[in-house]
PDB file of C-alpha atoms in Angstrom:
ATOM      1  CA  UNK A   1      69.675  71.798  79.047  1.00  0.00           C
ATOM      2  CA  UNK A   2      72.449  74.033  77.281  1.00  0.00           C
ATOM      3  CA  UNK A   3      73.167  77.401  78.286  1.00  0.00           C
ATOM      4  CA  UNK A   4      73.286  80.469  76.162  1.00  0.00           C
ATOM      5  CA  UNK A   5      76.078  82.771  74.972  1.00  0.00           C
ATOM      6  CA  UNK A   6      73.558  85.605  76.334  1.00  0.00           C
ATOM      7  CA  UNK A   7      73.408  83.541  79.964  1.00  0.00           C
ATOM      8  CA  UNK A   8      77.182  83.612  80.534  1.00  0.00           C
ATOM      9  CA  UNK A   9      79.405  86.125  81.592  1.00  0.00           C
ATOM     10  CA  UNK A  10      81.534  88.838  79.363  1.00  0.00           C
ATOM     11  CA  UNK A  11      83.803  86.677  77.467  1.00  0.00           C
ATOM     12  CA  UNK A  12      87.226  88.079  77.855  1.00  0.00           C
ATOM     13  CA  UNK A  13      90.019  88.526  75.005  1.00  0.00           C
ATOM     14  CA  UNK A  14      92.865  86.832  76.847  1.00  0.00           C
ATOM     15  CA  UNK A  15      93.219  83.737  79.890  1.00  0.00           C
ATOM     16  CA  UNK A  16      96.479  83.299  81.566  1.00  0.00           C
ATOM     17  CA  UNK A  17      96.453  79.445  83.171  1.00  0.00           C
ATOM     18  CA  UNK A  18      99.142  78.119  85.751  1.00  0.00           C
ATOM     19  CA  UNK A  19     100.095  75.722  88.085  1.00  0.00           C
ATOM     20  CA  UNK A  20     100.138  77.660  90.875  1.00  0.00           C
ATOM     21  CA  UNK A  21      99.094  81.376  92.236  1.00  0.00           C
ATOM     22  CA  UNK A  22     102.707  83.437  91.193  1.00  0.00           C
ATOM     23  CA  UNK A  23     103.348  81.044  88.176  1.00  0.00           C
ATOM     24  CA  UNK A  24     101.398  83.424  85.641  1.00  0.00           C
ATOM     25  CA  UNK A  25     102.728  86.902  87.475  1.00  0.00           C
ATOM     26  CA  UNK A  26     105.884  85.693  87.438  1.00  0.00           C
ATOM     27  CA  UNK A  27     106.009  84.271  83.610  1.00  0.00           C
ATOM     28  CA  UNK A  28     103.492  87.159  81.485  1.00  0.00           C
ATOM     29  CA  UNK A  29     102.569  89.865  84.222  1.00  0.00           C
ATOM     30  CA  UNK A  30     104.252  92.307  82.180  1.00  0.00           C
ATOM     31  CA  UNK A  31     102.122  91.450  79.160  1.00  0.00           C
ATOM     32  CA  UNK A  32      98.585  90.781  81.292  1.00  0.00           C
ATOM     33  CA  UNK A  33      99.099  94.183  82.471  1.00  0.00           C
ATOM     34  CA  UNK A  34     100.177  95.661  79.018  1.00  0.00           C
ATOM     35  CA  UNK A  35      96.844  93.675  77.786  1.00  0.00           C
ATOM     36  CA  UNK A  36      94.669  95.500  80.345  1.00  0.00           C
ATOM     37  CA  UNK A  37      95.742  98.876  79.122  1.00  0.00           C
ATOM     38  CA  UNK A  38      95.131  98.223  75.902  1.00  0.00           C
ATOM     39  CA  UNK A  39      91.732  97.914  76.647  1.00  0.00           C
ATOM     40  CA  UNK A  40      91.220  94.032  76.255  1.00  0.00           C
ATOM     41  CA  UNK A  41      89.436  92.098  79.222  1.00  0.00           C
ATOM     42  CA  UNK A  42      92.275  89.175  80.983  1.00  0.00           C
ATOM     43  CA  UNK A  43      92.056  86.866  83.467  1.00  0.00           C
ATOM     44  CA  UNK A  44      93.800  84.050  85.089  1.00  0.00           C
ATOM     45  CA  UNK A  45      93.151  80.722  85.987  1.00  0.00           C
ATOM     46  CA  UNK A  46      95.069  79.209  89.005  1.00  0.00           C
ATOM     47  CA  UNK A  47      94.945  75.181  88.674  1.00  0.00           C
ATOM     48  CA  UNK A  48      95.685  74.458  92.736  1.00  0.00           C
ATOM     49  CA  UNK A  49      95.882  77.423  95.367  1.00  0.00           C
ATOM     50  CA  UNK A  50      99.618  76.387  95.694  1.00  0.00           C
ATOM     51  CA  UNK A  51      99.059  75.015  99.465  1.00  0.00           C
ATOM     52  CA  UNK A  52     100.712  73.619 101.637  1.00  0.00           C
ATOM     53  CA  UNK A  53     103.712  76.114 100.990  1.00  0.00           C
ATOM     54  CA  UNK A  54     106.606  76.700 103.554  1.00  0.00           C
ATOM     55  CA  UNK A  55     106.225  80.100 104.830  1.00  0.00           C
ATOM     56  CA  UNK A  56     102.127  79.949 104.310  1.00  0.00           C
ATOM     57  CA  UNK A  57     100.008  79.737 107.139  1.00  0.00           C
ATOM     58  CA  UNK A  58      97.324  78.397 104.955  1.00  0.00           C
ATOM     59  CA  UNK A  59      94.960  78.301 101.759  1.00  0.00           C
ATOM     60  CA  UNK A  60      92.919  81.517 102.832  1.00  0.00           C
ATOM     61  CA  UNK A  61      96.464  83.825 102.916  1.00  0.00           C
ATOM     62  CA  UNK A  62      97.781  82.448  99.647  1.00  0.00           C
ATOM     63  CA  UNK A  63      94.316  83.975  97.592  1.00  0.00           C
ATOM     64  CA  UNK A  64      94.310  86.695  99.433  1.00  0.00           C
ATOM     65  CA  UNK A  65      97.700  87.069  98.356  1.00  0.00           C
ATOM     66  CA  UNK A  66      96.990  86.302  94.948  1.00  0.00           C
ATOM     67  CA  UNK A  67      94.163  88.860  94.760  1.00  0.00           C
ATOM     68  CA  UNK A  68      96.127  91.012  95.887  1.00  0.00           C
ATOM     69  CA  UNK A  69      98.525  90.304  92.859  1.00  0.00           C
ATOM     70  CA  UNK A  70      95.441  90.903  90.103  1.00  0.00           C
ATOM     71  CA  UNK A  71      94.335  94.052  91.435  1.00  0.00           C
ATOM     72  CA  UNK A  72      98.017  95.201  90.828  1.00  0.00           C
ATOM     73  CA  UNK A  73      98.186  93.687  87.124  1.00  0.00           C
ATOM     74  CA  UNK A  74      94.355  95.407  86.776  1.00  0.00           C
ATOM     75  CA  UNK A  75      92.798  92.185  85.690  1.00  0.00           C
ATOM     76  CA  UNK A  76      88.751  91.778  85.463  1.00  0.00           C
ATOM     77  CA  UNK A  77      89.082  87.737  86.506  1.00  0.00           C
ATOM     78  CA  UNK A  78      90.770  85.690  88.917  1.00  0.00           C
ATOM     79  CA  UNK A  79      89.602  81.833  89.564  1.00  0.00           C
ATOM     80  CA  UNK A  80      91.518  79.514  91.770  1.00  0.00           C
ATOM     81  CA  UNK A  81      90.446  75.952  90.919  1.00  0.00           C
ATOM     82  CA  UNK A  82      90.513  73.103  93.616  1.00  0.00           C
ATOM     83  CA  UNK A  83      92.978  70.546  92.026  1.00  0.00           C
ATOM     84  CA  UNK A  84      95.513  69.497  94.641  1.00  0.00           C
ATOM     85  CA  UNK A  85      98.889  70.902  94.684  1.00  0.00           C
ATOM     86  CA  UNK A  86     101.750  68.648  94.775  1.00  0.00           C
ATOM     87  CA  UNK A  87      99.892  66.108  93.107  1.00  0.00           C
ATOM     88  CA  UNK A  88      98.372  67.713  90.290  1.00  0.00           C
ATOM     89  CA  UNK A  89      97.998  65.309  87.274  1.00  0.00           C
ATOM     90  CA  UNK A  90      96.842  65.528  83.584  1.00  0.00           C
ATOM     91  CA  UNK A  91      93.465  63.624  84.117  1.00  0.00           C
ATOM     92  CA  UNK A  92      90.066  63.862  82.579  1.00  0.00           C
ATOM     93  CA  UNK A  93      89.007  65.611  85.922  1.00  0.00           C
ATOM     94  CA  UNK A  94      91.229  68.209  85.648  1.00  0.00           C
ATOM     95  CA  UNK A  95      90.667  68.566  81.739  1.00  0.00           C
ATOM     96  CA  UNK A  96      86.754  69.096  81.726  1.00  0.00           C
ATOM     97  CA  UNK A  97      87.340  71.641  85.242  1.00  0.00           C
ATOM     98  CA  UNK A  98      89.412  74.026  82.998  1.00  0.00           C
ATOM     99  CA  UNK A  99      87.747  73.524  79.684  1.00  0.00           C
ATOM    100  CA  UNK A 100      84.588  74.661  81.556  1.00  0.00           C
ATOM    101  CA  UNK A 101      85.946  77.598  82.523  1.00  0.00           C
ATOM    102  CA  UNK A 102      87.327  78.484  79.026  1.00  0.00           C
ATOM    103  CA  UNK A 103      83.268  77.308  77.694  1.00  0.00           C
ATOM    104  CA  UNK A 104      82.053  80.080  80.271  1.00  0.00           C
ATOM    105  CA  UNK A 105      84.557  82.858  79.673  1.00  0.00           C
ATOM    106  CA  UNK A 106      85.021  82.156  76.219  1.00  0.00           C
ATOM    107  CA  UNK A 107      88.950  83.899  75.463  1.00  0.00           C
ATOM    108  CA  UNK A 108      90.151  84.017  72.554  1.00  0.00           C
ATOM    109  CA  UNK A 109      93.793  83.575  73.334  1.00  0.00           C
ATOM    110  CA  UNK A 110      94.720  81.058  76.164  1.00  0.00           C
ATOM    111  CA  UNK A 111      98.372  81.217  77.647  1.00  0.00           C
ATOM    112  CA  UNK A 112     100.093  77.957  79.455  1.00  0.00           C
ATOM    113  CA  UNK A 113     103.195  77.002  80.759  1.00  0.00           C
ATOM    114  CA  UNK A 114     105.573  76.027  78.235  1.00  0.00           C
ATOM    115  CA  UNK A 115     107.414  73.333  79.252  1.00  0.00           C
ATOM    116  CA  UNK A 116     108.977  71.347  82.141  1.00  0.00           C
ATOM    117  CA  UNK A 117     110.840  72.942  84.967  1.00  0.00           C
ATOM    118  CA  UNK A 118     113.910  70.873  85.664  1.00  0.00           C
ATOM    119  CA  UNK A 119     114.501  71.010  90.084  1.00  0.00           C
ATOM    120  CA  UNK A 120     110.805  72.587  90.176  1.00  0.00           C
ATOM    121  CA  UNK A 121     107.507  71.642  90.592  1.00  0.00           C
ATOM    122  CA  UNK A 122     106.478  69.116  88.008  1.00  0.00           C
ATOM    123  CA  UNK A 123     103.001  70.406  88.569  1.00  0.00           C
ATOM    124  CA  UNK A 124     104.023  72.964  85.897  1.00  0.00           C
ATOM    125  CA  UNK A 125     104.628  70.115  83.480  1.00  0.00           C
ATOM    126  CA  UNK A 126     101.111  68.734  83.997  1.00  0.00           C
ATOM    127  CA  UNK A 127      99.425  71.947  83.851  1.00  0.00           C
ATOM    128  CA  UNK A 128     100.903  72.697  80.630  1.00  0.00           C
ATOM    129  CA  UNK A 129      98.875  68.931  79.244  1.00  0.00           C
ATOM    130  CA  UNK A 130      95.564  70.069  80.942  1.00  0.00           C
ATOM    131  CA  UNK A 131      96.063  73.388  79.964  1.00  0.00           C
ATOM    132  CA  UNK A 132      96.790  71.819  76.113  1.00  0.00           C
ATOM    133  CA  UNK A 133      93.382  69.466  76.757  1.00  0.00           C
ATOM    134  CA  UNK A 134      91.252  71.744  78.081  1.00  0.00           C
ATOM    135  CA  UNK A 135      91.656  74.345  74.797  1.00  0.00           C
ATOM    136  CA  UNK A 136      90.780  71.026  72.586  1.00  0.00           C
ATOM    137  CA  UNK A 137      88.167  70.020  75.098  1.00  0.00           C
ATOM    138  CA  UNK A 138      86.341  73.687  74.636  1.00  0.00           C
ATOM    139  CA  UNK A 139      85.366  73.513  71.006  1.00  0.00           C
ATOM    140  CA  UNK A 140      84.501  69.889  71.055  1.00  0.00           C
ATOM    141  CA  UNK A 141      80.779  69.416  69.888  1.00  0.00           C
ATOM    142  CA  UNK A 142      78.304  66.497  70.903  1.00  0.00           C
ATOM    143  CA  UNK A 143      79.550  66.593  74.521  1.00  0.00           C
ATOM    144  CA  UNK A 144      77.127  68.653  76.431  1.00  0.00           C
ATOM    145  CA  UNK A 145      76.695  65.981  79.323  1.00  0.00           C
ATOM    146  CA  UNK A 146      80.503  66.696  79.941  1.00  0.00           C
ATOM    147  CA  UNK A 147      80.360  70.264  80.384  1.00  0.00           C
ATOM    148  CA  UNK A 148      77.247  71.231  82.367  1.00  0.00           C
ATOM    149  CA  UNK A 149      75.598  72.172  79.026  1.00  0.00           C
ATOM    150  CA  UNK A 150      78.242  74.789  78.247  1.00  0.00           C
ATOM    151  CA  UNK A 151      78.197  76.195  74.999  1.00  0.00           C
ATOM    152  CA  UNK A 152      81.061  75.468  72.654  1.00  0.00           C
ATOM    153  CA  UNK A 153      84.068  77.254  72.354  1.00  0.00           C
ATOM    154  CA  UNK A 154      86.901  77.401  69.822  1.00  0.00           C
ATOM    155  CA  UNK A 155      89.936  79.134  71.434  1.00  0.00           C
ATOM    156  CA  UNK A 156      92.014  80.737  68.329  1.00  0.00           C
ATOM    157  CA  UNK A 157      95.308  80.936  69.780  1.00  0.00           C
ATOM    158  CA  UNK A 158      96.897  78.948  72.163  1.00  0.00           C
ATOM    159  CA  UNK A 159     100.527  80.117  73.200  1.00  0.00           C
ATOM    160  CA  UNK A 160     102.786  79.104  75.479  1.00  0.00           C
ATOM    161  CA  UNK A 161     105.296  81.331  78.243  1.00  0.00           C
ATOM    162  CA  UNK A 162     108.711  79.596  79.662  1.00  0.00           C
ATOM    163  CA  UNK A 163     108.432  79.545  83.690  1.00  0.00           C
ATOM    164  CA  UNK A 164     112.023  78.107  83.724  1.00  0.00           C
ATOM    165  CA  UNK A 165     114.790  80.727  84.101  1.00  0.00           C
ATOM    166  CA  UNK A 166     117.043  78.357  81.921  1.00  0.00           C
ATOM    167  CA  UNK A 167     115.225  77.594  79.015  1.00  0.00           C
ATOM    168  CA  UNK A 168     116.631  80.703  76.853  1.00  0.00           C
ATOM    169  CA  UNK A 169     116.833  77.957  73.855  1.00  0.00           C
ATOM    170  CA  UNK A 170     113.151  78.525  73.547  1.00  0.00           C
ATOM    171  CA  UNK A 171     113.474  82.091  72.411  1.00  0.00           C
ATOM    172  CA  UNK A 172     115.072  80.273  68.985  1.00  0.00           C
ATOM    173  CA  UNK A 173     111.727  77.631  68.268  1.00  0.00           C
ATOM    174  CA  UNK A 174     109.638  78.344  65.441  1.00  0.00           C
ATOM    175  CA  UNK A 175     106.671  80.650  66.503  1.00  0.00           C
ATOM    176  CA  UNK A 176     108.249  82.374  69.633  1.00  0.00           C
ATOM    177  CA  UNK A 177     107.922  86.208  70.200  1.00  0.00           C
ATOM    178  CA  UNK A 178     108.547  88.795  72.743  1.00  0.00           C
ATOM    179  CA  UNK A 179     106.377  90.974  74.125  1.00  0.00           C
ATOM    180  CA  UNK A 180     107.206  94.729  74.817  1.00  0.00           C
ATOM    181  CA  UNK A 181     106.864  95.406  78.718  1.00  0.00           C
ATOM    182  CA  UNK A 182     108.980  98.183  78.930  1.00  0.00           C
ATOM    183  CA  UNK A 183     106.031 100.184  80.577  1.00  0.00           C
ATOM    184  CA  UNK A 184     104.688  97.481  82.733  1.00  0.00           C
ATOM    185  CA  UNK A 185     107.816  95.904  84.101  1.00  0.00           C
ATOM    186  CA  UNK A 186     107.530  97.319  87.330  1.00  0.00           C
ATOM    187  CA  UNK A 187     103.692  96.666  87.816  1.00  0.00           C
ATOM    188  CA  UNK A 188     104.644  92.885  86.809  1.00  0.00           C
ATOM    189  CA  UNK A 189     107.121  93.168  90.344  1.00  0.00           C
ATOM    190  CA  UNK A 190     105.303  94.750  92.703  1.00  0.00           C
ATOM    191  CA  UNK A 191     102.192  91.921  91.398  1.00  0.00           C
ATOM    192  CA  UNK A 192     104.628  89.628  92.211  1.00  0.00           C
ATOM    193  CA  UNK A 193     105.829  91.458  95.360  1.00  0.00           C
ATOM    194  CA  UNK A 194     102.612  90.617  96.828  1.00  0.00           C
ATOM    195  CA  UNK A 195     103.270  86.614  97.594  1.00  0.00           C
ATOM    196  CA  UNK A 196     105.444  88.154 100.609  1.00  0.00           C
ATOM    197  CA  UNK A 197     104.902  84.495 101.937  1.00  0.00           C
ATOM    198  CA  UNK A 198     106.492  82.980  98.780  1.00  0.00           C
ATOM    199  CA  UNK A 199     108.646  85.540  98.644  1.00  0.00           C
ATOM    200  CA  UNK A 200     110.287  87.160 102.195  1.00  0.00           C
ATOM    201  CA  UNK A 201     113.269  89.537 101.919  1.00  0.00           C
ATOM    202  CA  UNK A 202     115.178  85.961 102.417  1.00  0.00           C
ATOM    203  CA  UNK A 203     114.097  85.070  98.791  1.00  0.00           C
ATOM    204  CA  UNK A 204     115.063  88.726  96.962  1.00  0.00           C
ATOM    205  CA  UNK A 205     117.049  87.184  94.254  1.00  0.00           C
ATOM    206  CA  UNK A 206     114.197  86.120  92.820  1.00  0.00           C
ATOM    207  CA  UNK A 207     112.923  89.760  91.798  1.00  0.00           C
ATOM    208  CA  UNK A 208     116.367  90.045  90.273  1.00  0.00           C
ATOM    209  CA  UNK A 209     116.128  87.181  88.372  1.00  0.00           C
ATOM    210  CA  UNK A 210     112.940  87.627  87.000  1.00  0.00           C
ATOM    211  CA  UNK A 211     113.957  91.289  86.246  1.00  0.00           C
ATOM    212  CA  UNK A 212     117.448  90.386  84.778  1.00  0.00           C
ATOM    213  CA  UNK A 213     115.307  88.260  82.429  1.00  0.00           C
ATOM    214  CA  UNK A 214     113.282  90.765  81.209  1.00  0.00           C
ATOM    215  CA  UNK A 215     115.887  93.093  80.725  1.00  0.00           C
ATOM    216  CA  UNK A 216     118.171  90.150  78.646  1.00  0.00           C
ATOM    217  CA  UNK A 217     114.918  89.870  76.323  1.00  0.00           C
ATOM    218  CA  UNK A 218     114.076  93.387  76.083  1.00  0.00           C
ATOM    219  CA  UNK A 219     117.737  94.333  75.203  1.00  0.00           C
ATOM    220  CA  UNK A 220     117.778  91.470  72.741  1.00  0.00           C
ATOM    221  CA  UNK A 221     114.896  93.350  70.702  1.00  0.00           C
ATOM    222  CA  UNK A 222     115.740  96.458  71.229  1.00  0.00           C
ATOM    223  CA  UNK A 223     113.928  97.251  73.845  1.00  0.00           C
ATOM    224  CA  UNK A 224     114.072  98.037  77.625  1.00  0.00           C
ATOM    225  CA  UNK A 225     112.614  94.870  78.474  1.00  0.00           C
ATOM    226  CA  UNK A 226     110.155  91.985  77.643  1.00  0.00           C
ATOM    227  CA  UNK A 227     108.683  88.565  78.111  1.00  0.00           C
ATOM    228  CA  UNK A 228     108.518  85.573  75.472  1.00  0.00           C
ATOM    229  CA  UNK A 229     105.814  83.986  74.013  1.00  0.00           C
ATOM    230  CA  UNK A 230     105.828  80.847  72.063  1.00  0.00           C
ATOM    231  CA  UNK A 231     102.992  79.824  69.472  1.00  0.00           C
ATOM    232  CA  UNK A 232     102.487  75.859  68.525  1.00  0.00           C
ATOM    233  CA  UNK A 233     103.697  77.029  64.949  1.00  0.00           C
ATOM    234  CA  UNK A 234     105.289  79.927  62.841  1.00  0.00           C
ATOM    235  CA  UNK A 235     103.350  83.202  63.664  1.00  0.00           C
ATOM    236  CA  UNK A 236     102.415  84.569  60.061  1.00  0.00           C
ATOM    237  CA  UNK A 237     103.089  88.385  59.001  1.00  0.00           C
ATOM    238  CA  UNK A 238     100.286  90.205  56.997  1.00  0.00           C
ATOM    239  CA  UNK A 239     102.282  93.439  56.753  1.00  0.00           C
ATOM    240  CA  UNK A 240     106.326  93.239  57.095  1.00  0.00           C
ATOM    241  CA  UNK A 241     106.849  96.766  57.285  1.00  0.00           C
ATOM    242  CA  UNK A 242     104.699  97.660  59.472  1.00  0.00           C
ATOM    243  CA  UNK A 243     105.166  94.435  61.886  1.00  0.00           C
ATOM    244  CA  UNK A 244     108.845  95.874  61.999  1.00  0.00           C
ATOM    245  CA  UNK A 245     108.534  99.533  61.803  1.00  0.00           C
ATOM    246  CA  UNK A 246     104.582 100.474  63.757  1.00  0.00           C
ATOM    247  CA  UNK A 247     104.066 102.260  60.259  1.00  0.00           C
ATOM    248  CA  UNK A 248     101.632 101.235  57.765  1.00  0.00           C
ATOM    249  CA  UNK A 249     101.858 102.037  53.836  1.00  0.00           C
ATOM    250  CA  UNK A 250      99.479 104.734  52.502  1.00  0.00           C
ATOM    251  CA  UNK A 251      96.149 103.672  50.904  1.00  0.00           C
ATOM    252  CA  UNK A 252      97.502 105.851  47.715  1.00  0.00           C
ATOM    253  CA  UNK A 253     100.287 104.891  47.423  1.00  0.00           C
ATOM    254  CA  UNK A 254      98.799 101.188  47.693  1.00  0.00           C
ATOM    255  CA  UNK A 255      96.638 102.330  44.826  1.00  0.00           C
ATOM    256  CA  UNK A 256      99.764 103.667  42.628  1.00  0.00           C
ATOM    257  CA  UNK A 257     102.033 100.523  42.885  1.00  0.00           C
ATOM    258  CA  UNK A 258      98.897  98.204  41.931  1.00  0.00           C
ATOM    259  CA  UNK A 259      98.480 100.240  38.754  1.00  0.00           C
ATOM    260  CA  UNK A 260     102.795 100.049  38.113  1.00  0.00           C
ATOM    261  CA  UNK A 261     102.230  96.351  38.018  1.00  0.00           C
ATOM    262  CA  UNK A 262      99.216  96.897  35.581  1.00  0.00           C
TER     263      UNK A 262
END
């Protein structure tokens, strides 16, 4: 029997998916908690719990840890799915587990990982596939057996954020963007502060490196920092001006250039 839009949860507007708890503070924080001040409902979707880690004393710790991290970024939804770390692979399995959380919650934007992560995990790799499944897998009718009777879905957006420090290249691919954290750069730290067993004073750089990167974005566009987006293709402009500028053209003066060309 299929469920009901009016059975399921409150959609929300935006889903963050990673590998691993700290892949998605670490990548968009800035922009989940920019998001939830806007007034727009996020969440995040953790693929493994990240365990066995070296300074973790287990499972339970690491979501703490990374509930922790959501309260800071303010979001309404946290789910940590039970793929296996360290072996995580694009299968069906892991495909249909996503896409039925994207049936329930119903975003319309979905975020993944971008790309591979040369000397790091190459769970990020596969997550980006399942992530890139699961958003097809969603609005795919005749299925219901599949999906517990899930309603359909159709994501409209999918885009993609670089978890690899190196990959500045991407910031030049058709469709990429940055978004403006300036106000939420240090709420996307201390979020990330909070995996103080992924992170002990021993492993500091790593807030400087993820700031640094901000900063190098931000100052880029003119701004005191920000974190990059990428969409599948070129994102389209309805109104240059006020894309560039934040200021819209008068409705009369609208009027009085239409009737010039007249």
């Amino acid at each position: 029997m299929s469920a009901t839009t009016s059975q399921l949860p409150e959609p929300l507007d935006v889903i963050a998916v990673g590998a691993h708890p700290d892949d998605v503070e670490i990548a968009v924080g800035g922009t989940l908690a920019k998001l939830v001040r806007q007034g727009y409902r996020v969440g995040i979707v953790d693929l493994t719990d990240g365990e066995p880690t070296p300074n973790s004393p287990g499972p339970e710790v690491r979501l703490a840890e990374a509930q922790a991290a959501a309260q800071v970024l303010g979001i309404q939804y946290r789910k940590t799915l039970d793929l296996p770390n360290r072996k995580l692979f694009d299968c069906y399995e892991a495909r249909v587990a996503l896409a039925k959380i994207l049936r329930t919650y119903r975003p319309k934007i979905v975020m993944g990982i971008a790309d591979k992560t040369p000397l790091a995990s190459p769970d990020h790799w596969q997550a980006m596939q399942i992530t890139d499944a699961a958003v097809f897998y969603s609005r795919l009718t005749k299925w219901d057996g599949e999906f517990d009777g899930l309603p359909v879905h159709t994501i409209r957006q999918l885009l993609w954020y670089p978890l690899n420090f190196g990959t500045s290249w991407m910031a030049e691919a058709a469709g990429s963007m940055v978004v403006d954290i300036s106000d939420t750069l240090d709420q996307k730290l201390a979020a990330v502060r909070e995996y103080k067993t992924q992170f002990p004073p021993a492993k500091d750089r790593v807030f400087q490196m993820v700031e640094s990167q901000a900063r190098v974005l931000g100052h880029a566009a003119g701004v005191q920092a920000a974190e990059l987006l990428i969409a599948p293709k070129p994102v389209v402009i309805r109104d240059l001006v006020e894309t560039f500028t934040g200021t819209a053209a008068p409705r009369t003066n609208l009027d009085e250039s239409t009737q010039a060309v007249r």
